[in-house]
mmCIF file of C-alpha atoms in Angstrom:
data_model
loop_
_atom_site.group_PDB
_atom_site.id
_atom_site.type_symbol
_atom_site.label_atom_id
_atom_site.label_comp_id
_atom_site.label_asym_id
_atom_site.label_seq_id
_atom_site.Cartn_x
_atom_site.Cartn_y
_atom_site.Cartn_z
ATOM 1 C CA MET L 261 -172.374 1.501 -56.104
ATOM 2 C CA LYS L 262 -171.888 5.208 -56.849
ATOM 3 C CA LYS L 263 -173.069 6.162 -60.332
ATOM 4 C CA LEU L 264 -171.115 9.046 -61.802
ATOM 5 C CA GLY L 265 -170.697 10.441 -65.289
ATOM 6 C CA LEU L 266 -169.700 13.155 -67.733
ATOM 7 C CA LEU L 267 -172.444 15.236 -69.351
ATOM 8 C CA GLY L 268 -171.654 16.728 -72.742
ATOM 9 C CA GLU L 269 -172.763 16.856 -76.326
ATOM 10 C CA LYS L 270 -170.077 14.942 -78.238
ATOM 11 C CA LEU L 271 -167.863 12.789 -76.028
ATOM 12 C CA GLY L 272 -166.231 10.330 -78.425
ATOM 13 C CA HIS L 273 -162.828 11.925 -77.775
ATOM 14 C CA SER L 274 -163.120 11.781 -73.986
ATOM 15 C CA TYR L 275 -160.896 9.576 -71.836
ATOM 16 C CA SER L 276 -162.914 10.389 -68.700
ATOM 17 C CA LYS L 277 -164.570 6.984 -68.448
ATOM 18 C CA GLU L 278 -161.253 5.108 -68.684
ATOM 19 C CA ILE L 279 -159.463 7.464 -66.297
ATOM 20 C CA HIS L 280 -162.194 7.257 -63.663
ATOM 21 C CA GLU L 281 -162.534 3.489 -63.925
ATOM 22 C CA ILE L 282 -158.764 3.078 -63.428
ATOM 23 C CA PHE L 283 -158.961 5.401 -60.418
ATOM 24 C CA PHE L 284 -161.888 3.444 -58.936
ATOM 25 C CA LYS L 285 -160.031 0.164 -59.385
ATOM 26 C CA LEU L 286 -156.778 1.462 -57.868
ATOM 27 C CA THR L 287 -158.538 3.011 -54.877
ATOM 28 C CA GLY L 288 -161.079 0.245 -54.307
ATOM 29 C CA LYS L 289 -164.033 2.591 -54.851
ATOM 30 C CA ASP L 290 -167.340 0.939 -55.641
ATOM 31 C CA ALA L 291 -168.326 3.279 -58.472
ATOM 32 C CA SER L 292 -169.045 3.437 -62.173
ATOM 33 C CA TYR L 293 -168.537 6.290 -64.651
ATOM 34 C CA LYS L 294 -170.578 6.808 -67.788
ATOM 35 C CA LEU L 295 -170.295 9.173 -70.755
ATOM 36 C CA ILE L 296 -173.657 10.941 -71.063
ATOM 37 C CA GLU L 297 -174.143 12.457 -74.506
ATOM 38 C CA LYS L 298 -177.173 14.733 -74.654
ATOM 39 C CA GLU L 299 -178.528 17.360 -77.008
ATOM 40 C CA MET L 300 -179.716 20.634 -75.448
ATOM 41 C CA GLU L 301 -183.382 19.679 -75.823
ATOM 42 C CA ASP L 302 -182.699 16.572 -73.693
ATOM 43 C CA ILE L 303 -181.212 18.481 -70.750
ATOM 44 C CA PRO L 304 -184.489 19.149 -68.855
ATOM 45 C CA SER L 305 -185.379 15.433 -68.833
ATOM 46 C CA PHE L 306 -181.809 14.518 -67.857
ATOM 47 C CA MET L 307 -181.958 16.923 -64.916
ATOM 48 C CA GLN L 308 -185.122 15.127 -63.831
ATOM 49 C CA GLU L 309 -183.185 11.835 -64.009
ATOM 50 C CA LEU L 310 -180.622 13.362 -61.638
ATOM 51 C CA ARG L 311 -183.419 14.285 -59.233
ATOM 52 C CA GLU L 312 -184.772 10.726 -59.448
ATOM 53 C CA GLY L 313 -181.432 9.251 -58.365
ATOM 54 C CA LYS L 314 -180.150 7.808 -61.641
ATOM 55 C CA PHE L 315 -176.730 9.350 -60.858
ATOM 56 C CA ASP L 316 -174.908 10.366 -57.685
ATOM 57 C CA GLY L 317 -172.983 13.174 -59.369
ATOM 58 C CA VAL L 318 -171.833 14.358 -62.781
ATOM 59 C CA ASN L 319 -169.097 16.346 -64.416
ATOM 60 C CA VAL L 320 -170.144 18.820 -67.093
ATOM 61 C CA THR L 321 -168.301 19.688 -70.288
ATOM 62 C CA ILE L 322 -168.819 21.444 -73.618
ATOM 63 C CA PRO L 323 -171.272 22.922 -74.439
ATOM 64 C CA TYR L 324 -173.131 22.824 -71.118
ATOM 65 C CA LYS L 325 -170.831 24.467 -68.538
ATOM 66 C CA GLU L 326 -172.722 27.752 -68.821
ATOM 67 C CA LYS L 327 -176.126 26.513 -70.019
ATOM 68 C CA ILE L 328 -176.631 24.080 -67.124
ATOM 69 C CA ILE L 329 -176.695 26.804 -64.452
ATOM 70 C CA SER L 330 -180.375 27.664 -64.963
ATOM 71 C CA PHE L 331 -181.317 24.046 -64.127
ATOM 72 C CA LEU L 332 -179.556 23.992 -60.740
ATOM 73 C CA ASP L 333 -180.950 24.674 -57.273
ATOM 74 C CA GLU L 334 -177.715 26.134 -55.905
ATOM 75 C CA ILE L 335 -174.341 27.267 -57.200
ATOM 76 C CA SER L 336 -171.062 27.791 -55.351
ATOM 77 C CA PRO L 337 -169.775 31.370 -55.058
ATOM 78 C CA GLU L 338 -166.809 30.607 -57.363
ATOM 79 C CA ALA L 339 -169.017 29.045 -60.032
ATOM 80 C CA LYS L 340 -171.398 31.995 -59.800
ATOM 81 C CA ASN L 341 -168.567 34.500 -60.264
ATOM 82 C CA ILE L 342 -167.094 32.477 -63.124
ATOM 83 C CA GLY L 343 -170.438 31.887 -64.797
ATOM 84 C CA ALA L 344 -169.695 28.224 -65.487
ATOM 85 C CA VAL L 345 -170.192 24.870 -63.745
ATOM 86 C CA ASN L 346 -168.294 21.651 -64.390
ATOM 87 C CA VAL L 347 -169.421 19.568 -61.404
ATOM 88 C CA ILE L 348 -172.947 18.856 -60.173
ATOM 89 C CA LYS L 349 -173.265 17.473 -56.673
ATOM 90 C CA ILE L 350 -176.516 15.722 -55.858
ATOM 91 C CA SER L 351 -177.616 15.782 -52.243
ATOM 92 C CA HIS L 352 -180.816 15.216 -50.322
ATOM 93 C CA LYS L 353 -182.544 17.252 -47.625
ATOM 94 C CA GLY L 354 -185.432 15.173 -46.417
ATOM 95 C CA LYS L 355 -187.426 14.261 -49.517
ATOM 96 C CA LYS L 356 -185.982 17.137 -51.553
ATOM 97 C CA THR L 357 -183.130 16.572 -54.011
ATOM 98 C CA ILE L 358 -180.643 19.435 -54.313
ATOM 99 C CA LEU L 359 -178.548 19.919 -57.452
ATOM 100 C CA LYS L 360 -175.578 22.173 -56.682
ATOM 101 C CA GLY L 361 -173.041 23.379 -59.223
ATOM 102 C CA TYR L 362 -169.331 23.871 -58.643
ATOM 103 C CA ASN L 363 -166.361 24.821 -60.766
ATOM 104 C CA SER L 364 -163.302 22.648 -60.180
ATOM 105 C CA ASP L 365 -161.506 24.014 -63.266
ATOM 106 C CA VAL L 366 -160.489 27.109 -61.322
ATOM 107 C CA ILE L 367 -159.016 25.116 -58.434
ATOM 108 C CA GLY L 368 -157.052 22.771 -60.687
ATOM 109 C CA PHE L 369 -155.729 25.563 -62.872
ATOM 110 C CA THR L 370 -154.850 27.963 -60.051
ATOM 111 C CA LYS L 371 -153.032 25.314 -57.991
ATOM 112 C CA SER L 372 -151.094 24.235 -61.097
ATOM 113 C CA ILE L 373 -150.070 27.688 -62.346
ATOM 114 C CA GLU L 374 -149.360 29.460 -59.050
ATOM 115 C CA PRO L 375 -145.940 27.832 -58.412
ATOM 116 C CA LEU L 376 -144.836 28.824 -61.928
ATOM 117 C CA LEU L 377 -145.706 32.510 -61.665
ATOM 118 C CA GLU L 378 -142.842 34.907 -61.198
ATOM 119 C CA ARG L 379 -142.789 38.549 -60.166
ATOM 120 C CA GLY L 380 -142.945 39.795 -63.774
ATOM 121 C CA HIS L 381 -146.013 37.790 -64.690
ATOM 122 C CA LYS L 382 -148.664 40.504 -64.526
ATOM 123 C CA LYS L 383 -150.743 39.948 -67.684
ATOM 124 C CA ALA L 384 -152.107 36.961 -69.575
ATOM 125 C CA LEU L 385 -153.867 36.425 -72.882
ATOM 126 C CA ILE L 386 -156.474 33.644 -72.765
ATOM 127 C CA LEU L 387 -157.488 32.072 -76.060
ATOM 128 C CA GLY L 388 -161.146 31.159 -75.819
ATOM 129 C CA THR L 389 -164.249 32.549 -74.155
ATOM 130 C CA GLY L 390 -166.064 29.440 -72.925
ATOM 131 C CA GLY L 391 -166.558 28.073 -69.433
ATOM 132 C CA ALA L 392 -162.982 26.798 -68.961
ATOM 133 C CA SER L 393 -161.570 30.117 -70.200
ATOM 134 C CA LYS L 394 -163.738 31.968 -67.705
ATOM 135 C CA ALA L 395 -162.416 29.738 -64.908
ATOM 136 C CA ILE L 396 -158.825 30.446 -65.973
ATOM 137 C CA LYS L 397 -159.579 34.185 -66.026
ATOM 138 C CA TYR L 398 -161.061 34.005 -62.544
ATOM 139 C CA GLY L 399 -158.078 32.019 -61.262
ATOM 140 C CA LEU L 400 -155.468 34.326 -62.761
ATOM 141 C CA ASN L 401 -157.307 37.404 -61.500
ATOM 142 C CA SER L 402 -157.348 35.903 -58.002
ATOM 143 C CA LEU L 403 -153.550 35.605 -58.288
ATOM 144 C CA GLY L 404 -153.218 39.268 -59.292
ATOM 145 C CA VAL L 405 -152.743 38.690 -63.013
ATOM 146 C CA GLN L 406 -154.657 40.904 -65.461
ATOM 147 C CA THR L 407 -156.309 38.941 -68.254
ATOM 148 C CA LEU L 408 -157.770 39.383 -71.700
ATOM 149 C CA LEU L 409 -160.056 36.769 -73.273
ATOM 150 C CA VAL L 410 -159.894 36.403 -77.060
ATOM 151 C CA SER L 411 -162.418 34.410 -79.071
ATOM 152 C CA ARG L 412 -161.163 31.955 -81.651
#
């Protein structure tokens, strides 16, 4: 059984577990999904758990999308340019475990917004400066839209 989860600090509001479990049931996937609440001081030991095989992959949310990067072995070019990771893939090369970070926020956002953009859409104001906001900025810029991030 694949063991997957969502890493974050406070996850009581999250529907990720329910959504993933419904998906697994509908698609016949042999997998489980767990909410993984950790404080920052617990992250190094959690990363060791990933290396030891306690999970097959994790999603990352607030407040760790940016902070988690220093704990990874590799990072995709998009995630590096964005400066935020929301997916950690765990793979193995011989006896070595590789933790690689990706950013799927940019793909989801860009594919969703692109059909709605019209010729006059040249600028966007993004409310927020966290990891998801950075992914939106990257996505809009890749579509030729100038952006401005504003902190709450």
